[in-house]
XYZ file of C-alpha atoms in Angstrom:
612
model
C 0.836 27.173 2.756
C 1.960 30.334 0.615
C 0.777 30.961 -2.530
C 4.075 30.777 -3.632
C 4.351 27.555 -2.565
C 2.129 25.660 -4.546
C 4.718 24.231 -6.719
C 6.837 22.925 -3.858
C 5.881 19.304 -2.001
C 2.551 19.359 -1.253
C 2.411 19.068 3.179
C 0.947 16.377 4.281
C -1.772 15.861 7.577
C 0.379 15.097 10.436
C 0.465 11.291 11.214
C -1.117 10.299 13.984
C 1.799 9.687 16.084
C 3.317 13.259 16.336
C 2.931 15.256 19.100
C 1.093 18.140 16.107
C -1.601 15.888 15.237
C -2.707 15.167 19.023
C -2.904 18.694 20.000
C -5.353 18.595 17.198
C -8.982 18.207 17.366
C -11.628 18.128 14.356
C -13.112 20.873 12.968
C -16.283 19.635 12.518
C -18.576 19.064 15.434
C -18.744 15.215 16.193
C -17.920 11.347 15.265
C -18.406 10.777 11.545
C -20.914 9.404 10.452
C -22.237 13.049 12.154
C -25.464 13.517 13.503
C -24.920 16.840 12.913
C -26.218 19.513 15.567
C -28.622 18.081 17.982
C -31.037 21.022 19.339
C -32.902 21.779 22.665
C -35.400 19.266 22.402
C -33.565 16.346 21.348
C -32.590 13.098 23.447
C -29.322 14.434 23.808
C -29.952 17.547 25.332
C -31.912 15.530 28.407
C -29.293 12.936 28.596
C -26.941 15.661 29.211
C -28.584 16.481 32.370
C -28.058 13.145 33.390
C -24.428 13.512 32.541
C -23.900 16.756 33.467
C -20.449 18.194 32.191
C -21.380 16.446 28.931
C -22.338 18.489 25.926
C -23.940 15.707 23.705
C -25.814 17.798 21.198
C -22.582 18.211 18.860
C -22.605 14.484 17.966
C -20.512 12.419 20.562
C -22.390 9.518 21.296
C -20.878 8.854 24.783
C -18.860 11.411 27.569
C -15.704 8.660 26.460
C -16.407 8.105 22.970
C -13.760 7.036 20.871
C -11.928 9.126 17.945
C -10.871 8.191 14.986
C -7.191 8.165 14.717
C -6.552 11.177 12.801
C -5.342 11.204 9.404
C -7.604 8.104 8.686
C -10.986 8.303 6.867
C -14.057 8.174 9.666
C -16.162 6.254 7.026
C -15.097 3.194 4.450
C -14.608 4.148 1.678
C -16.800 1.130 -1.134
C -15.830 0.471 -4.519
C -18.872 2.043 -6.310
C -17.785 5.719 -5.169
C -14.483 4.986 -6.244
C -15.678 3.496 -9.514
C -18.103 6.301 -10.101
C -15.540 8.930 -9.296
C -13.220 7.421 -11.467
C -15.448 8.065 -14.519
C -16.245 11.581 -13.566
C -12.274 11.814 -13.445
C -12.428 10.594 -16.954
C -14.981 12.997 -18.008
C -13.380 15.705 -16.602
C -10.054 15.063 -18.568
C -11.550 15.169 -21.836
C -13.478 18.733 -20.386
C -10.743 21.088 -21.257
C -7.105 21.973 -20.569
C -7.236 22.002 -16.565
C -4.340 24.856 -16.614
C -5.864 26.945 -19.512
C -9.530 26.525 -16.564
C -7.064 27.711 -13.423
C -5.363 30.768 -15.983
C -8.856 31.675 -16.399
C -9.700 31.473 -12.791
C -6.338 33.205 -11.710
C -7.307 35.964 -14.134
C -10.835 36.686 -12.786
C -9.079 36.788 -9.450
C -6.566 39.221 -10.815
C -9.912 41.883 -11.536
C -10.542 42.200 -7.782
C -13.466 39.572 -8.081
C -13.902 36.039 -6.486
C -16.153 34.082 -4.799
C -17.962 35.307 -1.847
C -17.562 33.227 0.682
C -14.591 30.596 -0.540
C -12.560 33.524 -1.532
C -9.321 32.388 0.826
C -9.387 28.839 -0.836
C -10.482 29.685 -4.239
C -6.938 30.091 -5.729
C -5.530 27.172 -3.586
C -7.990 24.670 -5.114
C -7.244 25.901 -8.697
C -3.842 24.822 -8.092
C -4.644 21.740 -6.137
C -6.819 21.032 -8.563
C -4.515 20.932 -11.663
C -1.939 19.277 -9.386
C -4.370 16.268 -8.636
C -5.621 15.997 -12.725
C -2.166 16.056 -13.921
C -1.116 13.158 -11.695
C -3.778 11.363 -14.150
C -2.431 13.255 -17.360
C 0.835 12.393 -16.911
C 0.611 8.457 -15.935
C 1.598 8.946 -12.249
C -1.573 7.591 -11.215
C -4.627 6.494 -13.473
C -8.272 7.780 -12.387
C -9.283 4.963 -9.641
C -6.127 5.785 -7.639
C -7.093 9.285 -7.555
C -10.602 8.836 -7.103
C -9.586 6.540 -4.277
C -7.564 9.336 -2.653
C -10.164 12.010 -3.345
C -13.056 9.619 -1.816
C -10.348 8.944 1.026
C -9.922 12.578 2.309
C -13.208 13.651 1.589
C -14.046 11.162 4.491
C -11.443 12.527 7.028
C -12.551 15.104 9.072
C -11.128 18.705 8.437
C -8.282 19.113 11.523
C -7.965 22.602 13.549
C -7.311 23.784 16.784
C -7.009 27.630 18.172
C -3.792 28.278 17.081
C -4.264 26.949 13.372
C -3.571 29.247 10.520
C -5.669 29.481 7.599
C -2.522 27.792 5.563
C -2.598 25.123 7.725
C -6.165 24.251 7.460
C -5.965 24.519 3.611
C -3.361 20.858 4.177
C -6.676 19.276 4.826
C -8.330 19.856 1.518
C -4.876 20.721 -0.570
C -2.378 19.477 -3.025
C -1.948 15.418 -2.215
C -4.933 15.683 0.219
C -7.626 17.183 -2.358
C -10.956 16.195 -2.237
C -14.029 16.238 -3.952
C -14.885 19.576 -2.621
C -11.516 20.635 -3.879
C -12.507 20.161 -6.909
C -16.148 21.196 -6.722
C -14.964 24.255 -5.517
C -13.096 25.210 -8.875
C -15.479 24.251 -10.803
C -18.103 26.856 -9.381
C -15.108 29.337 -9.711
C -14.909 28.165 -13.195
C -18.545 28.423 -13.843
C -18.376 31.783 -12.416
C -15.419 33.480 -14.107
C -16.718 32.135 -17.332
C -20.019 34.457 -16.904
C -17.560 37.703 -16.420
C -15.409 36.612 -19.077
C -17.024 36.852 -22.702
C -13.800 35.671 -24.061
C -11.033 33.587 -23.414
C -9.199 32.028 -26.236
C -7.802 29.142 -24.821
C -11.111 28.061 -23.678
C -13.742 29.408 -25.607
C -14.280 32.126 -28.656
C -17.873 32.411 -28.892
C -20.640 33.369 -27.239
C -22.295 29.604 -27.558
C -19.030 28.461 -26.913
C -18.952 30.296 -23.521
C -22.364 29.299 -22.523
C -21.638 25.689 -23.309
C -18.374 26.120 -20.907
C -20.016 28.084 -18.344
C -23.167 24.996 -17.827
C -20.199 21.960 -18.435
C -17.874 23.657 -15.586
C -21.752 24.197 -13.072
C -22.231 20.165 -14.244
C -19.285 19.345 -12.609
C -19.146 21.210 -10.151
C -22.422 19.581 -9.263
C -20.944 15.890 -9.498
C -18.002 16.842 -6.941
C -20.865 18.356 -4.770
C -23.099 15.175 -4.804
C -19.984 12.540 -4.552
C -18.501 14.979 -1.165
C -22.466 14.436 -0.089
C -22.704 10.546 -0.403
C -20.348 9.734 2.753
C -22.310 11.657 5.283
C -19.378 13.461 6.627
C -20.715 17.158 6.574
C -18.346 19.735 7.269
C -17.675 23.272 6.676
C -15.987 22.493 3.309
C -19.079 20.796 2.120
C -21.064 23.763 3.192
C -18.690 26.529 1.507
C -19.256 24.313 -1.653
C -23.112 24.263 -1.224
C -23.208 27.999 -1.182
C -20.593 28.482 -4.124
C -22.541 25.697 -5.799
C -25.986 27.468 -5.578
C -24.503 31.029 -6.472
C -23.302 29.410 -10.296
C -26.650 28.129 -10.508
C -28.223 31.396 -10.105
C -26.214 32.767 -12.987
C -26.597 29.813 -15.113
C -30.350 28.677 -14.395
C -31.877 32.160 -13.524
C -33.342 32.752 -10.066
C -36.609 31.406 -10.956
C -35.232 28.123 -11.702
C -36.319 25.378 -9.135
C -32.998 23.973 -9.189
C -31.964 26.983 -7.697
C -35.105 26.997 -5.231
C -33.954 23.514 -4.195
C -29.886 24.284 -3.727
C -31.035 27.295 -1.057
C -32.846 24.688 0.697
C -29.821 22.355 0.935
C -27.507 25.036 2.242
C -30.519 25.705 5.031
C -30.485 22.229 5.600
C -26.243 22.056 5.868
C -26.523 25.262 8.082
C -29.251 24.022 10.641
C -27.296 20.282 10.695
C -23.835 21.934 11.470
C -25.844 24.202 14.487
C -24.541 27.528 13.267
C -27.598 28.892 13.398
C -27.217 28.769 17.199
C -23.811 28.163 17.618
C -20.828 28.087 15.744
C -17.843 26.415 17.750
C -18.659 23.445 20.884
C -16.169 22.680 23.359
C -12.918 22.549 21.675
C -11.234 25.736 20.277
C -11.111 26.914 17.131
C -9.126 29.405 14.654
C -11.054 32.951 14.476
C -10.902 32.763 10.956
C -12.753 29.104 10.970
C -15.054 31.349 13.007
C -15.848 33.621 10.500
C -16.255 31.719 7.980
C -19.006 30.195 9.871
C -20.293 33.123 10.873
C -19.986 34.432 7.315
C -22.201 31.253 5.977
C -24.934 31.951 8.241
C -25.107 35.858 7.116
C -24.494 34.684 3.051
C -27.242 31.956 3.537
C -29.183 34.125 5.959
C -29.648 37.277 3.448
C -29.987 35.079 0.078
C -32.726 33.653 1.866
C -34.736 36.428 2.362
C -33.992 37.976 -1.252
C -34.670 35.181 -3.267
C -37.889 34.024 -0.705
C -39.017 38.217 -1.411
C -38.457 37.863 -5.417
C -40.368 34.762 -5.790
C -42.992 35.411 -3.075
C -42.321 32.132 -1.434
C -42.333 31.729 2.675
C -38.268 32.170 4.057
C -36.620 29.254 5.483
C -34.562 30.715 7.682
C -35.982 32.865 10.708
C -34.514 34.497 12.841
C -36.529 33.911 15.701
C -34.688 30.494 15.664
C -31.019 31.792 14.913
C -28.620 34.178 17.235
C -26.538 36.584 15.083
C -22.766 37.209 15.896
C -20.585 39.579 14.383
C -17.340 38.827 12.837
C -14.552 38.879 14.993
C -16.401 38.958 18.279
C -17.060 34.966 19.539
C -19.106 35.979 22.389
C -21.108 39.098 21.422
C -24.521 38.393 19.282
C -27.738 40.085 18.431
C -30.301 39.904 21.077
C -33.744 39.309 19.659
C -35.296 42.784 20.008
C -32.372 44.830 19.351
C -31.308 46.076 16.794
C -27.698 44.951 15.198
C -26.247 48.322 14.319
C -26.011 49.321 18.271
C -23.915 46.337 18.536
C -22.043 45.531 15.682
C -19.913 48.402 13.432
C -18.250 48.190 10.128
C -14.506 49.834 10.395
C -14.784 52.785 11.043
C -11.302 53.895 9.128
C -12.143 56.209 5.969
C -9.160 54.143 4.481
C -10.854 51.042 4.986
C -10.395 48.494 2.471
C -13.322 46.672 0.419
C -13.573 43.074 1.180
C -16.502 40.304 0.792
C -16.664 40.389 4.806
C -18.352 43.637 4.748
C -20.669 42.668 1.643
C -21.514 39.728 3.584
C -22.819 41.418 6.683
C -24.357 44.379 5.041
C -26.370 42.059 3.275
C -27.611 40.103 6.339
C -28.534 43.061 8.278
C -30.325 44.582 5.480
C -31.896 40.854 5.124
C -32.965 41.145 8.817
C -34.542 44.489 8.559
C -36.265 42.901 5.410
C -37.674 40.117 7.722
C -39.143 42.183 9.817
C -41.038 44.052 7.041
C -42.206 40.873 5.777
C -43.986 40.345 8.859
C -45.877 43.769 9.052
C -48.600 41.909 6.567
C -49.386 39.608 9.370
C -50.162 42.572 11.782
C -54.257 43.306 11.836
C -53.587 46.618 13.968
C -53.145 49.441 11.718
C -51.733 51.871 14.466
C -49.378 48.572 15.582
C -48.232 48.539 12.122
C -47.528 51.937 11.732
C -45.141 52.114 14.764
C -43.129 48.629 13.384
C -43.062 50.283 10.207
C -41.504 53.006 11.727
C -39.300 51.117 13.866
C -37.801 49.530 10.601
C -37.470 52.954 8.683
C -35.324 54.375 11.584
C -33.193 51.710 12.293
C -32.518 51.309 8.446
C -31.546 55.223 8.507
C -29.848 54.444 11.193
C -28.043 51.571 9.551
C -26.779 53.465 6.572
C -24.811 56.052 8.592
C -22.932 53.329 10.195
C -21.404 52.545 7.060
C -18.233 53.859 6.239
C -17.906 57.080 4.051
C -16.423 55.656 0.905
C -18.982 52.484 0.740
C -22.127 55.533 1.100
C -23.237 56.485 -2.772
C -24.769 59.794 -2.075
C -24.079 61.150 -5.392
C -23.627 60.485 -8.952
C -21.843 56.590 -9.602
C -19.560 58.091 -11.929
C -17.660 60.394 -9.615
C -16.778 57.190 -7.469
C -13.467 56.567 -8.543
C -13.153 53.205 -6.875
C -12.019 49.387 -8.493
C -15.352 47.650 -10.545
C -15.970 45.183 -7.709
C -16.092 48.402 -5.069
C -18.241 49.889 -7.225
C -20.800 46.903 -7.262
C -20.333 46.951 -3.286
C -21.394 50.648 -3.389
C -24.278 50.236 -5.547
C -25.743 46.981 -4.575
C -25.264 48.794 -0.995
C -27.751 51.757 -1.636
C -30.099 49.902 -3.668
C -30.374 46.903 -0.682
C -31.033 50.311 1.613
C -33.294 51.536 -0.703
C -35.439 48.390 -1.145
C -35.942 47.917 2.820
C -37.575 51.461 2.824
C -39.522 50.563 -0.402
C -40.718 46.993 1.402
C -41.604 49.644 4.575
C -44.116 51.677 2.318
C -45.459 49.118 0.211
C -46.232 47.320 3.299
C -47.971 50.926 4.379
C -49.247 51.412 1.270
C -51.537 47.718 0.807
C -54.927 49.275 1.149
C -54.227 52.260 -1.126
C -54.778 51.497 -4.508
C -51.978 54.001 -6.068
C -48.675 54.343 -4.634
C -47.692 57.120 -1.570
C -45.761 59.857 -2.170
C -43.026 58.289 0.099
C -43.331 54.847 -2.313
C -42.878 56.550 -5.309
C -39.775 58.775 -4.395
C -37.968 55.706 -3.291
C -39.315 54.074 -6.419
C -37.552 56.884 -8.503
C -34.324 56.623 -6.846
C -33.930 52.885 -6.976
C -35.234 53.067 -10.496
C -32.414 56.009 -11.288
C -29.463 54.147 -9.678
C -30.352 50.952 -11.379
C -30.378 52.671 -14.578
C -27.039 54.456 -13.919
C -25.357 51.245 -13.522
C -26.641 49.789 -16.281
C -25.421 52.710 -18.468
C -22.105 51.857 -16.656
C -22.026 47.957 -16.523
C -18.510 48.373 -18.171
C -17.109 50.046 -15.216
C -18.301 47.356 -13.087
C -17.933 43.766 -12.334
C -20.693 41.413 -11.371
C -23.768 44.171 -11.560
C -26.459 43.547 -14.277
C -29.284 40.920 -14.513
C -29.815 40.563 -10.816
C -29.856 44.623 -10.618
C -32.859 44.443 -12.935
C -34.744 41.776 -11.630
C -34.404 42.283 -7.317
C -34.608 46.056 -7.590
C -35.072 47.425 -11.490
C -38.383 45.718 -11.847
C -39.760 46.175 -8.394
C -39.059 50.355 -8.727
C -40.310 50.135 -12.418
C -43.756 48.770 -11.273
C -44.820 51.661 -8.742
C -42.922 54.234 -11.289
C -45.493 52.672 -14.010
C -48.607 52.958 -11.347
C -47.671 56.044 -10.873
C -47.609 57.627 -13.911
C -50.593 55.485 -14.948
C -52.812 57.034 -11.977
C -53.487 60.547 -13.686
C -55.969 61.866 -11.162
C -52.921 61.873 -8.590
C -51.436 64.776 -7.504
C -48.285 63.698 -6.429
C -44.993 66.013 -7.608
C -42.378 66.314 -4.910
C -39.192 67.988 -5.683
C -38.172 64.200 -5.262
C -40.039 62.584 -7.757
C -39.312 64.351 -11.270
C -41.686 62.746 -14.470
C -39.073 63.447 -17.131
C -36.396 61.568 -15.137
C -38.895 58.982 -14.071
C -39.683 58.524 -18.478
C -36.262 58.592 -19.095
C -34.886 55.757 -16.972
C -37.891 54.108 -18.098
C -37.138 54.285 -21.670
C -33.310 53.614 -20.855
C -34.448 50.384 -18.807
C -36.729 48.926 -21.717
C -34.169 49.615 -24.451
C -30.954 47.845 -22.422
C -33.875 45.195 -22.011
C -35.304 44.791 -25.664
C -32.342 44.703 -27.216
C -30.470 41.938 -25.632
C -27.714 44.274 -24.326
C -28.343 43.896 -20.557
C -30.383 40.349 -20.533
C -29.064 37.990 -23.660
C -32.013 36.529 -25.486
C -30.791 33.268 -24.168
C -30.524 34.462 -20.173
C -33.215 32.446 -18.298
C -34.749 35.210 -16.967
C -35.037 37.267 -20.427
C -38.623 35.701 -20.894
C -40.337 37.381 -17.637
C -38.407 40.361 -18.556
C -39.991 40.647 -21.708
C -42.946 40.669 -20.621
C -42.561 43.433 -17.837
C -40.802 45.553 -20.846
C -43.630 45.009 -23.137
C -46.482 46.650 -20.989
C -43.527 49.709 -19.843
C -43.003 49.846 -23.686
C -46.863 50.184 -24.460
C -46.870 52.872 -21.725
C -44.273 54.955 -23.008
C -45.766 55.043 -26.327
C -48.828 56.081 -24.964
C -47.685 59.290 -23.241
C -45.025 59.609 -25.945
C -47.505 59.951 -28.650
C -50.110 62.166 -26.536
C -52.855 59.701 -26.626
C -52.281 58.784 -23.124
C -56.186 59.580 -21.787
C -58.660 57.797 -19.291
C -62.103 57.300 -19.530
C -63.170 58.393 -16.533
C -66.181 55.955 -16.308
C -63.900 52.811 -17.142
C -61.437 53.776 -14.289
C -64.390 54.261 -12.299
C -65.609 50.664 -12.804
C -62.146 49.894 -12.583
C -61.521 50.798 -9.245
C -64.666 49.129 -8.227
C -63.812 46.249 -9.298
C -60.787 46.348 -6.997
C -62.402 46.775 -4.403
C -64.557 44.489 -4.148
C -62.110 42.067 -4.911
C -60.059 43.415 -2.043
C -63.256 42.557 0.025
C -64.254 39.200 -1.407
C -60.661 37.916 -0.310
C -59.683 40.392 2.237
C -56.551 41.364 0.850
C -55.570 45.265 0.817
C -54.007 44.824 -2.240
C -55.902 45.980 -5.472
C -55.058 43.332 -8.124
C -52.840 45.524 -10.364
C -50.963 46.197 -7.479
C -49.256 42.832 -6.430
C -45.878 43.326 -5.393
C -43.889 40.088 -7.224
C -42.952 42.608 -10.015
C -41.154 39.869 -12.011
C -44.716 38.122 -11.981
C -46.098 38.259 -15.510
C -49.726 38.494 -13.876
C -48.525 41.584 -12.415
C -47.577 43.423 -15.757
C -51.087 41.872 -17.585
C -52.780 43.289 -15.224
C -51.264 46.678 -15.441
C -51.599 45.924 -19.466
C -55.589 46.134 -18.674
C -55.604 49.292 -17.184
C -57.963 52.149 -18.286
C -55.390 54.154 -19.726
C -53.835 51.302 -22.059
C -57.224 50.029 -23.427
């Protein structure tokens, strides 16, 4: 179905009688209510040898088992969903104007922005979406018919077969056959075009007015999530919502949020129950771009694991020694174990090559493998062993960056990159992702030095630089801010702050310049302070602050010229480190914990010599 066409009749799921609809198989991977993906070492996977021919592990419950006619819901639908989704259709009428919430959705669109991995349905459930509400609006149906219908398709399973278009798989979820994830899905676009959008008039004028918008739209979003959840019928819809769902949570409730914690897990959990961790089609054929999108989930959930797991010092849930990784548009060819991706997967190679979330996604999840991989050095005793993974990991990251094409490299100055806002948070969120794999590499070296390498600190610099330049040019870009500060800003800040804190060192590299390194810092804890970068009201403003007071305190210090150690306190300082490094055999000193955003972190920096 054409854009274009959304004001035309709305097509309808073939009935099961045509010839269309038998040539058909589900999308999803087995008999509703699913089991989901059965692994290795399940009872299925032994019965199969018994049964050989008969792949059991994607849900069928017998070789012969019968289907549910299609077009029919796989599960009953009970009066209490309908009655409870009924009411949230209620609440959701007196929400807001549902055409003023799609303008506003349409109009983010229009910037070049959208969401990440839902971006070919986004603008199809906008309009299915207002279709569906207006049916209530305008008397054609009152709320329990369409909560009826919404609970009845969210129970069918989602219909494809190889030669499926990406039209014809948006019938399942579309117009008269919207479901709850329809309308979840809108919601989280809602949610996140109202955090780009300071204003909209038909929807909002203030800034509390906006916030108030931004957390109603997340809410409901939520309730369409949880309702899709309650008939057990998992599918890739439901997971495309999970994602979107978690990624408005981040920007509402702040990455440290539990709520956000928790809504990583349950995409994991989606991910490992559909098998795409291992596997991401069974026996029956299915589009290439149903493909992707798979493939495209397990990279988004893949690399957002590993960031948020690294920026709240929490163990990953997703490793990779349990997951094969397959690159877009290539069903057969995946990532063996102890090789790395970039010899077997390329970005276009075209210097024309146009920007599109496909690429973000995959840069992000090989970056997010490399990062892995660094995250296990600290388990390896052997310092020469380490060394050579360490080194390992730096090459093949080098490596990794030349493989990306031209235009998406920043090698110079952000301003001279005359590309669209959401390019230009592509090219920066880009370098800094390289730059923070190297930076994991030599902080990993770096654990049983008490002050920062001259390696750690040039990277530092750099990330702490390009971070600052985007700042200073938010209003060129799209999405790029908080997130900037807190996964890379902070991080970078912390071994700039050591560094300039550790007065006996003699490191000064034509890469690492102190005047630049004061200035972004000043830059950095003025955006901060004042509000400009992270509102006062911005969940993460209050670990901020505290990181900004102690860079503050240092900048007066050298600012004023009373920046001076006594040599006997650092002394007794350092002493003190070690032996705590012994007592709990840890190689780090402990003013030189790496979870930056932790306000024990920036105390303990506040107790240095030189500050007291």
């Amino acid at each position: 179905m054409s854009e274009e066409a959304s004001d035309q009749q709305p097509r309808e799921i073939p009935s099961p009688a045509s010839a269309e609809a038998r040539a058909r198989v589900p999308a999803n991977l087995g008999k509703y209510p699913n089991p989901g993906y059965l692994g290795s070492s399940s009872h299925a996977s032994i019965f199969n040898h018994v049964l050989p021919g008969h792949d059991d592990r994607l849900g069928d419950s017998a070789p012969n088992a019968e289907k549910t006619p299609l077009g029919q819901p796989d599960v009953p639908v009970n009066n209490v969903h309908i009655s409870s989704g009924a009411n949230l259709i209620n609440e959701i009428r007196n929400f807001a104007h549902i055409s003023s919430c799609r303008k506003l959705v349409e109009a983010w669109i229009m910037k070049g922005v959208n969401l990440a991995l839902a971006s070919p349905f986004t603008a199809r459930c906008a309009q299915s979406s207002e279709y569906i509400l207006d049916l209530v609006t305008e008397g054609v149906q009152d709320a329990t018919e369409v909560s009826r219908n919404l609970c009845t398709s969210s129970c069918r399973s989602l219909l494809a077969n190889a030669t499926t278009t990406i039209e014809d798989f948006c019938t399942n979820f579309c117009q008269a056959n919207s479901r709850w994830e329809t309308l979840g899905l809108f919601f989280a676009a809602v949610s996140r075009a109202t955090t780009d959008s300071n204003y909209f008039e038909e929807l909002y004028e203030t800034e509390q007015q906006r916030q108030t918008f931004q957390r109603l739209a997340m809410y409901y979003s939520d309730r369409c999530l949880d309702t899709s959840l309650t008939f057990d019928c998992l599918n890739d819809l439901q997971l495309v919502l999970q994602y979107e769902n978690f990624i408005a949570h981040s920007f509402v409730d702040g990455d440290q949020s539990y709520h956000v914690w928790r809504k990583l897990g349950d995409v994991a959990s989606s991910l490992f129950a559909l098998g795409y961790h291992e596997r991401i089609e069974g026996q029956d054929p299915i589009p290439a771009f149903l493909k992707d999108l798979r493939r495209a989930a397990f990279a988004r959930a893949y690399s957002a694991d590993k960031n948020l797991s690294i920026f709240l010092g929490r163990p990953p849930r997703i490793n990779r020694k349990y997951c094969r990784f397959q690159a877009l548009g290539q069903a057969t060819q995946s990532f063996p174990e102890n090789d790395i991706p970039v010899l077997l997967w390329q970005f276009p190679r075209e210097d024309n090559t146009d920007f599109d979330y496909l690429i973000d996604t995959w840069w992000s999840a090989l970056c997010a493998r490399l990062k892995e991989e660094t995250l296990e050095l600290s388990s390896e005793d052997d310092n020469g062993e380490r060394l050579r993974k360490a080194g390992i990991i730096q090459a093949n990251a080098e490596v990794q960056w030349l493989v990306l094409p031209p235009q998406f490299r920043l090698e110079g100055l952000l301003k001279l990159h005359d590309r669209k806002p959401v390019e230009r948070d592509f090219v920066v969120g880009a370098k800094l992702t390289h730059l923070h794999v190297l930076f994991l590499v030599q902080l990993a070296l770096a654990r049983q030095v008490p002050k920062p390498s001259s390696e750690l600190v040039s990277i530092s610099v750099k990330m702490l630089g390009l971070v600052v330049e985007a700042i200073v040019l938010k209003d060129s870009l799209s999405n790029s801010g908080t997130s900037l500060v807190a996964y890379f800003g902070l991080p970078a800040a912390g071994i700039v702050c050591l560094f300039l804190l550790n007065q006996s060192a003699t490191i000064e590299t034509a890469d690492i310049s102190r005047s630049k390194a004061l200035q972004d810092l000043s830059v950095l804890a003025a955006e901060v302070d004042s509000g400009a970068l992270v509102p006062f009201h911005n969940p993460n403003y209050p670990s901020f602050a505290g990181a900004i007071g102690t860079i503050k305190c240092i900048l007066e210090r050298l600012m004023s010229g009373k920046f001076a150690i006594d040599t006997q306190a650092q002394a007794e300082f350092d002493d003190h480190s070690q032996s705590q490094n012994v007592q709990t055999d840890e190689y780090w000193a402990p003013w030189t914990n790496n979870d930056f955003l932790d306000m024990e972190f920036w105390l303990n920096l506040a107790d240095h010599p030189a500050l007291v």
